Short mmCIF file of C-alpha atoms and ligand atoms in Angstrom, two decimals:
data_model
loop_
_atom_site.label_atom_id
_atom_site.label_comp_id
_atom_site.label_asym_id
_atom_site.label_seq_id
_atom_site.Cartn_x
_atom_site.Cartn_y
_atom_site.Cartn_z
CA MET A 1 142.53 -22.85 242.68
CA PHE A 2 143.84 -22.49 246.25
CA SER A 3 143.90 -18.70 245.79
CA LEU A 4 140.21 -18.74 244.67
CA ILE A 5 139.14 -20.73 247.74
CA ARG A 6 141.15 -18.53 250.11
CA ASN A 7 140.09 -15.32 248.51
CA THR A 8 136.43 -16.57 248.45
CA SER A 9 136.22 -17.44 252.29
CA GLY A 10 137.25 -13.93 253.43
CA LYS A 11 134.66 -12.43 251.02
CA LYS A 12 131.99 -14.87 252.31
CA LEU A 13 132.40 -13.99 255.96
CA ARG A 14 131.89 -10.22 255.07
CA PHE A 15 129.08 -10.97 252.85
CA ALA A 16 127.44 -13.10 255.47
CA ARG A 17 127.72 -10.13 257.80
CA ASN A 18 126.16 -7.73 255.50
CA PHE A 19 123.38 -10.33 254.59
CA LEU A 20 122.51 -10.86 258.38
CA THR A 21 122.37 -7.17 259.08
CA ARG A 22 120.18 -6.62 255.90
CA ARG A 23 122.68 -4.21 254.07
CA MET A 24 123.33 -3.99 250.58
CA VAL A 25 124.00 -7.45 248.89
CA HIS A 26 123.03 -7.37 245.30
CA VAL A 27 123.96 -5.18 242.49
CA ASN A 28 122.75 -5.46 238.78
CA LEU A 29 125.43 -4.14 236.58
CA GLN A 30 124.93 -3.35 232.94
CA ILE A 31 128.28 -3.10 231.26
CA LEU A 32 126.80 -2.28 227.96
CA TYR A 33 123.24 -2.03 226.34
CA ASN A 34 124.14 -3.30 222.89
CA CYS A 35 122.79 -6.67 221.87
CA ASN A 36 122.90 -9.10 219.11
CA PHE A 37 119.29 -10.31 219.76
CA ARG A 38 116.05 -8.47 219.31
CA CYS A 39 113.90 -9.81 222.28
CA GLY A 40 110.32 -8.89 222.20
CA ILE A 41 110.19 -8.27 226.07
CA CYS A 42 113.24 -6.14 226.25
CA ASP A 43 113.91 -2.67 225.24
CA PHE A 44 117.73 -2.53 225.84
CA TRP A 45 118.61 -3.16 222.10
CA LYS A 46 116.53 -0.24 220.88
CA GLU A 47 117.66 3.25 219.53
CA GLU A 48 117.42 5.00 222.83
CA TYR A 49 120.04 2.98 224.59
CA ARG A 50 122.50 2.56 221.58
CA ASP A 51 124.82 5.41 222.42
CA LYS A 52 125.10 4.81 226.09
CA GLY A 53 128.68 3.41 225.43
CA ARG A 54 130.00 0.75 227.84
CA LEU A 55 131.88 0.23 231.21
CA SER A 56 135.65 -0.16 230.50
CA ALA A 57 137.73 -2.84 232.75
CA ALA A 58 139.44 0.16 234.32
CA GLU A 59 136.08 1.69 235.37
CA ALA A 60 134.93 -1.71 236.54
CA ALA A 61 137.92 -1.91 238.82
CA ILE A 62 136.73 1.43 240.45
CA VAL A 63 133.28 0.16 240.72
CA SER A 64 134.64 -2.98 242.52
CA ASP A 65 136.96 -1.06 244.85
CA LYS A 66 134.01 1.54 245.72
CA LEU A 67 131.48 -1.11 246.26
CA ASN A 68 133.72 -2.89 248.57
CA GLU A 69 133.53 0.03 250.82
CA ILE A 70 129.86 -1.24 251.44
CA GLY A 71 130.88 -4.74 251.53
CA PRO A 72 131.18 -7.78 248.92
CA GLN A 73 128.13 -7.92 246.69
CA ILE A 74 126.59 -10.64 244.34
CA ILE A 75 127.15 -8.47 241.08
CA SER A 76 124.93 -9.65 238.43
CA VAL A 77 126.73 -8.70 235.08
CA GLY A 78 124.28 -8.08 232.27
CA GLY A 79 123.27 -5.80 229.47
CA GLY A 80 122.48 -5.84 226.56
CA GLU A 81 124.59 -8.92 226.03
CA PRO A 82 127.37 -8.87 228.33
CA MET A 83 129.41 -11.35 226.03
CA LEU A 84 129.54 -8.66 223.37
CA HIS A 85 131.91 -6.62 225.76
CA PRO A 86 135.53 -7.00 224.48
CA GLU A 87 136.83 -6.63 228.13
CA LEU A 88 134.48 -9.05 229.73
CA ILE A 89 137.19 -11.11 231.09
CA GLU A 90 139.31 -8.29 232.65
CA ILE A 91 135.92 -6.94 234.05
CA THR A 92 135.08 -10.27 235.73
CA ARG A 93 138.49 -10.33 237.21
CA ALA A 94 138.17 -6.87 238.63
CA LEU A 95 134.84 -7.64 240.03
CA ALA A 96 135.96 -10.95 241.60
CA LYS A 97 138.73 -9.25 243.48
CA HIS A 98 136.19 -8.17 246.04
CA HIS A 99 132.80 -9.54 244.99
CA PHE A 100 130.82 -12.51 243.68
CA PRO A 101 130.34 -11.85 239.86
CA VAL A 102 127.37 -13.73 238.14
CA MET A 103 126.32 -13.12 234.66
CA ILE A 104 122.96 -13.59 232.56
CA THR A 105 123.58 -14.24 228.88
CA ASN A 106 121.76 -15.24 225.72
CA GLY A 107 124.47 -17.87 225.25
CA SER A 108 124.99 -17.10 221.61
CA LEU A 109 128.68 -16.08 221.98
CA VAL A 110 129.79 -18.86 224.42
CA THR A 111 132.99 -20.73 223.06
CA GLU A 112 135.03 -23.35 225.14
CA SER A 113 137.95 -20.89 225.34
CA LEU A 114 135.79 -17.97 226.51
CA ALA A 115 134.09 -19.94 228.98
CA ARG A 116 137.20 -21.38 230.49
CA GLN A 117 138.71 -17.84 230.72
CA LEU A 118 135.53 -16.50 232.48
CA TRP A 119 135.54 -19.21 235.05
CA GLN A 120 139.42 -18.71 235.74
CA ALA A 121 138.68 -14.95 236.00
CA GLY A 122 136.41 -15.68 239.02
CA MET A 123 132.90 -15.81 237.55
CA MET A 124 130.73 -17.66 240.10
CA GLU A 125 127.48 -18.30 238.23
CA ILE A 126 126.37 -17.96 234.57
CA SER A 127 122.68 -18.32 233.63
CA VAL A 128 121.42 -18.73 230.06
CA SER A 129 118.13 -17.33 229.09
CA LEU A 130 115.73 -19.94 227.37
CA ASP A 131 112.16 -19.12 227.65
CA TYR A 132 110.36 -21.83 225.51
CA SER A 133 110.92 -25.50 225.03
CA ASP A 134 109.96 -25.27 221.28
CA PRO A 135 113.13 -23.89 219.54
CA ALA A 136 111.00 -21.88 216.91
CA ASN A 137 108.96 -20.15 219.70
CA HIS A 138 112.14 -19.31 221.64
CA ASP A 139 113.85 -17.99 218.37
CA ALA A 140 110.80 -15.91 217.56
CA GLN A 141 110.60 -14.23 221.03
CA ARG A 142 114.32 -13.51 220.94
CA GLY A 143 114.21 -12.17 217.35
CA LYS A 144 117.13 -14.51 216.33
CA ALA A 145 117.11 -17.70 214.27
CA GLY A 146 119.17 -20.29 216.03
CA ALA A 147 118.93 -18.77 219.44
CA PHE A 148 117.58 -21.89 221.14
CA ALA A 149 120.27 -24.21 219.89
CA GLN A 150 123.11 -21.73 220.73
CA GLY A 151 121.66 -21.38 224.26
CA LEU A 152 121.52 -25.16 224.94
CA GLU A 153 125.00 -25.52 223.54
CA ALA A 154 126.23 -22.76 225.73
CA LEU A 155 124.87 -24.47 228.76
CA ARG A 156 126.60 -27.60 227.91
CA ILE A 157 129.96 -25.82 227.42
CA LEU A 158 129.58 -23.65 230.43
CA HIS A 159 128.93 -26.70 232.72
CA GLU A 160 131.85 -28.65 231.40
CA THR A 161 134.34 -25.89 231.48
CA ARG A 162 133.90 -24.98 235.30
CA THR A 163 136.97 -24.77 237.03
CA HIS A 164 135.73 -25.01 240.73
CA PRO A 165 132.74 -26.89 242.11
CA GLU A 166 131.25 -23.64 243.66
CA GLN A 167 130.76 -22.22 240.13
CA ARG A 168 127.19 -22.89 238.88
CA VAL A 169 125.26 -23.04 235.63
CA ASN A 170 121.49 -22.14 235.35
CA MET A 171 119.04 -22.08 232.62
CA ILE A 172 116.58 -19.06 233.42
CA SER A 173 113.17 -18.48 231.86
CA VAL A 174 111.01 -15.35 231.93
CA ILE A 175 107.48 -16.51 232.78
CA MET A 176 104.97 -14.89 230.54
CA ASP A 177 101.36 -15.43 229.44
CA ASP A 178 102.29 -18.30 226.98
CA ASN A 179 105.12 -20.36 228.21
CA LEU A 180 104.01 -21.93 231.50
CA ASP A 181 103.62 -25.44 229.80
CA ASP A 182 107.22 -24.99 228.60
CA VAL A 183 108.60 -25.08 232.17
CA GLU A 184 108.50 -28.88 232.78
CA PRO A 185 110.29 -29.66 229.46
CA LEU A 186 112.84 -27.13 230.10
CA ILE A 187 113.55 -28.54 233.59
CA GLY A 188 113.94 -31.94 231.84
CA LEU A 189 116.75 -30.46 229.75
CA CYS A 190 118.40 -29.07 232.75
CA GLN A 191 118.25 -32.51 234.31
CA GLU A 192 119.93 -34.02 231.30
CA LEU A 193 122.65 -31.43 231.24
CA GLY A 194 123.21 -31.69 235.02
CA ILE A 195 122.51 -28.09 235.65
CA THR A 196 119.73 -26.13 237.67
CA TYR A 197 116.66 -24.12 236.48
CA LEU A 198 115.43 -20.74 237.56
CA VAL A 199 112.70 -18.33 236.67
CA THR A 200 111.83 -14.74 236.78
CA LEU A 201 108.55 -13.15 236.37
CA TYR A 202 107.89 -10.88 233.26
CA SER A 203 108.01 -7.20 234.04
CA HIS A 204 105.98 -4.61 231.97
CA SER A 205 107.54 -1.76 233.87
CA ARG A 206 110.77 -1.91 231.80
CA GLY A 207 110.13 0.64 229.16
CA ASN A 208 106.50 0.81 228.28
CA LYS A 209 105.22 -2.76 227.43
CA PRO A 210 102.03 -4.61 227.33
CA GLY A 211 101.09 -6.76 230.25
CA ARG A 212 102.08 -10.38 229.51
CA GLU A 213 101.53 -11.96 232.93
CA SER A 214 100.08 -15.46 232.86
CA SER A 215 96.38 -15.92 234.06
CA ALA A 216 96.86 -19.49 234.72
CA ASP A 217 97.74 -19.44 238.38
CA PRO A 218 101.70 -19.66 237.66
CA GLY A 219 102.46 -19.64 241.41
CA ARG A 220 100.60 -22.92 242.09
CA ARG A 221 101.84 -24.50 238.98
CA LEU A 222 105.38 -23.60 239.65
CA LEU A 223 105.37 -24.78 243.25
CA GLU A 224 103.91 -28.09 242.26
CA LEU A 225 106.82 -28.48 239.70
CA LYS A 226 109.37 -27.44 242.29
CA LYS A 227 108.14 -30.31 244.65
CA ARG A 228 108.61 -32.84 241.80
CA HIS A 229 111.97 -31.61 240.24
CA ARG A 230 114.94 -30.95 242.47
CA HIS A 231 116.65 -29.27 239.47
CA PHE A 232 113.98 -26.49 239.86
CA VAL A 233 115.87 -24.48 242.49
CA ALA A 234 113.99 -21.13 242.52
CA LEU A 235 113.08 -20.15 246.11
CA ARG A 236 109.60 -21.22 247.12
CA GLY A 237 108.85 -18.04 248.85
CA TYR A 238 109.48 -16.29 245.46
CA LEU A 239 107.22 -18.71 243.49
CA GLU A 240 104.47 -18.41 245.97
CA LYS A 241 103.80 -14.70 244.82
CA PHE A 242 103.70 -15.37 241.08
CA SER A 243 99.90 -15.50 241.11
CA GLY A 244 98.80 -11.97 241.32
CA SER A 245 99.20 -11.38 245.05
CA THR A 246 100.56 -7.89 245.61
CA PRO A 247 104.18 -7.93 246.40
CA GLY A 248 105.26 -6.42 249.77
CA ARG A 249 107.45 -3.43 250.24
CA CYS A 250 110.34 -3.49 247.64
CA HIS A 251 113.71 -3.52 249.13
CA ALA A 252 115.52 -1.86 246.20
CA GLY A 253 117.75 0.79 247.48
CA ARG A 254 118.56 -0.88 250.74
CA ASN A 255 119.46 -4.51 249.88
CA LEU A 256 119.88 -4.29 245.89
CA CYS A 257 120.59 -1.57 243.42
CA ASN A 258 121.53 -1.01 239.78
CA ILE A 259 124.57 0.49 238.02
CA ASP A 260 124.46 1.27 234.37
CA CYS A 261 127.25 1.21 231.74
CA ARG A 262 128.33 4.91 232.80
CA GLY A 263 128.45 4.22 236.39
CA GLN A 264 125.12 5.80 237.09
CA VAL A 265 123.47 4.31 240.26
CA SER A 266 119.62 3.83 240.62
CA PHE A 267 117.79 1.81 243.18
CA CYS A 268 116.33 -0.50 240.36
CA ILE A 269 117.08 -1.50 236.80
CA ASP A 270 113.46 -0.31 235.82
CA ARG A 271 114.35 3.15 237.11
CA LEU A 272 117.52 4.00 235.13
CA GLY A 273 116.08 7.45 234.53
CA HIS A 274 116.37 8.34 238.14
CA PRO A 275 119.96 8.03 239.18
CA VAL A 276 120.92 9.00 242.72
CA GLY A 277 124.69 9.47 241.84
CA ASN A 278 127.59 8.03 239.93
CA ILE A 279 129.82 5.51 241.51
CA LEU A 280 132.83 6.37 239.46
CA THR A 281 132.86 9.97 240.71
CA ASP A 282 130.86 10.27 243.83
CA ASP A 283 131.52 9.38 247.44
CA THR A 284 130.25 5.79 248.12
CA ARG A 285 128.65 6.51 251.51
CA GLU A 286 126.79 9.35 249.93
CA ILE A 287 125.47 7.13 247.39
CA GLU A 288 124.53 4.52 250.05
CA HIS A 289 122.63 7.11 251.90
CA ARG A 290 120.82 8.55 248.86
CA LEU A 291 119.81 4.83 247.85
CA LEU A 292 118.55 4.44 251.38
CA GLU A 293 116.49 7.76 251.06
CA SER A 294 115.09 6.36 247.70
CA HIS A 295 114.26 3.11 249.31
CA GLN A 296 112.06 4.94 252.08
CA THR A 297 109.91 6.77 249.61
CA ASN A 298 109.72 3.92 247.17
CA GLU A 299 106.06 2.50 247.08
CA CYS A 300 106.64 0.70 243.77
CA ARG A 301 104.85 -2.71 243.33
CA ASP A 302 105.06 -3.00 239.66
CA CYS A 303 107.21 -5.98 239.26
CA TRP A 304 108.00 -9.40 240.74
CA THR A 305 111.30 -10.12 239.02
CA SER A 306 113.74 -12.49 240.72
CA CYS A 307 116.21 -9.66 241.94
CA ARG A 308 113.31 -8.17 243.99
CA GLY A 309 111.49 -11.37 244.85
CA SER A 310 114.55 -13.51 245.79
CA ILE A 311 115.78 -10.83 248.35
CA GLU A 312 112.29 -10.38 249.74
CA SER A 313 111.86 -14.09 250.29
CA VAL A 314 115.23 -14.94 251.72
CA LEU A 315 115.61 -11.89 253.91
CA TYR A 316 112.01 -11.00 254.88
CA GLY A 317 109.78 -13.73 253.74
CA ARG A 318 107.44 -15.83 256.03
CA HIS A 319 109.40 -19.21 255.76
CA ARG A 320 112.91 -17.90 255.94
CA LEU A 321 114.41 -21.27 257.01
CA LEU A 322 112.80 -23.08 254.09
CA ASN A 323 113.95 -20.33 251.73
CA ALA A 324 117.52 -20.47 253.10
CA TRP A 325 117.44 -24.22 252.26
CA ASP A 326 116.43 -23.48 248.74
CA TYR A 327 119.12 -20.88 248.64
CA TYR A 328 121.71 -23.43 249.66
CA GLN A 329 120.53 -25.73 246.91
CA MET A 330 120.78 -22.71 244.56
CA THR A 331 124.37 -22.14 245.41
CA ARG A 332 125.95 -25.42 246.85
CA PRO A 333 128.96 -26.94 245.17
CA VAL A 334 128.47 -29.37 242.30
CA PRO A 335 131.42 -31.61 241.68
CA LEU A 336 133.58 -30.94 238.62
CA GLY A 337 132.61 -33.41 235.90
CA GLY A 338 129.47 -34.18 237.82
CA LYS A 339 125.81 -33.32 237.59
CA PHE A 340 123.41 -31.56 240.07
C1 LIG B 1 118.10 -8.00 229.85
S1 LIG B 1 118.70 -9.56 229.73
C2 LIG B 1 120.59 -9.28 229.67
C3 LIG B 1 121.26 -10.60 229.36
C4 LIG B 1 121.15 -11.31 228.11
N1 LIG B 1 121.17 -10.46 227.02
C5 LIG B 1 120.03 -12.31 228.01
O1 LIG B 1 119.21 -12.17 227.18
O2 LIG B 1 119.91 -13.16 228.91
C6 LIG B 1 118.75 -10.12 231.45
C7 LIG B 1 117.50 -11.03 231.66
O3 LIG B 1 116.40 -10.22 231.82
C8 LIG B 1 115.38 -10.94 231.16
N2 LIG B 1 114.31 -9.97 230.87
C9 LIG B 1 114.35 -9.25 229.60
N3 LIG B 1 113.07 -8.52 229.56
C10 LIG B 1 112.46 -8.75 230.63
C11 LIG B 1 111.28 -8.29 231.21
N4 LIG B 1 110.47 -7.36 230.47
N5 LIG B 1 110.77 -8.74 232.21
C12 LIG B 1 111.57 -9.69 233.04
N6 LIG B 1 112.71 -10.03 232.57
C13 LIG B 1 113.16 -9.62 231.38
C14 LIG B 1 115.95 -11.61 230.09
O4 LIG B 1 115.33 -12.83 229.64
C15 LIG B 1 117.32 -12.08 230.88
O5 LIG B 1 117.13 -13.38 231.46
#
């Protein structure tokens, strides 16, 4: 445990410097696109992504070393379903050497043993996707019977097996046109478990999907829920813009980027088809330069997902101090064996 703390404080200082100078701080990394669920809102399990392969642990070590030339990153490990990857523990260890790995999972493959290994390997945060408070609705959206029950059990196991107070467990929901009323009961479940709750707004620009944005003023409703429930830790600056106001300039390419399972780097997860280079083979500074170029010409205002919105709120938003306080609540230590 001592080495985890010592290792983390050095990374934190370098991360803080990059954060304050508004450099790259967040990387979405899909280690594979295979998935055991068939979510109605996602394309990654479909035919077109199936032979993309997966990032090996050896390649993840290269990604980790090369990204470290820019500085420590929050690396969001996803997919597909990241827990299907046979080398997930080794990948986590390789990323944690220089960075802060976090993961989003559907929770279906979480066991006590795997959870412990993940935390011991240096995972800093795990979020489990649960979109509806009614198990049947969640299972239908996710295309998998039992998905809700598995997600809930995963949250319990993950919270109980943490090995360090800074390791955090969240439930995360995609806000769509039909689940705003589910948010309060889902926050209630988080409170019972002693974990925290996050949201992201549905994006129709991933693939070619129909609009499913809520018309019921979700921003106002979510802010009101946040005021009443301290377990709802999403940034207020992010929630404020859920109600149809046009987002500002996207900071993808400058403060965040995406790496796919073959090492292809693009400024955004919704722009996988427009890579600027490959982190496994290309010079890191050249990739950083090309990402900045793509940022400068990017006029996209198509989504308000949490990677984009949280960065904008905490680095550029109107009430940066309040958002910094929210960010602290999102990341502060929770005692082992205790509840948030
Ligand atoms: C692509 S999934 C991968 C991780 C894992 N398989 C899961 O289901 O959580 C990562 C996150 O993106 C969310 N997501 C999927 N499709 C989305 C969309 N069209 N708009 C916004 N978020 C989406 C998922 O709900 C999940 O929270």
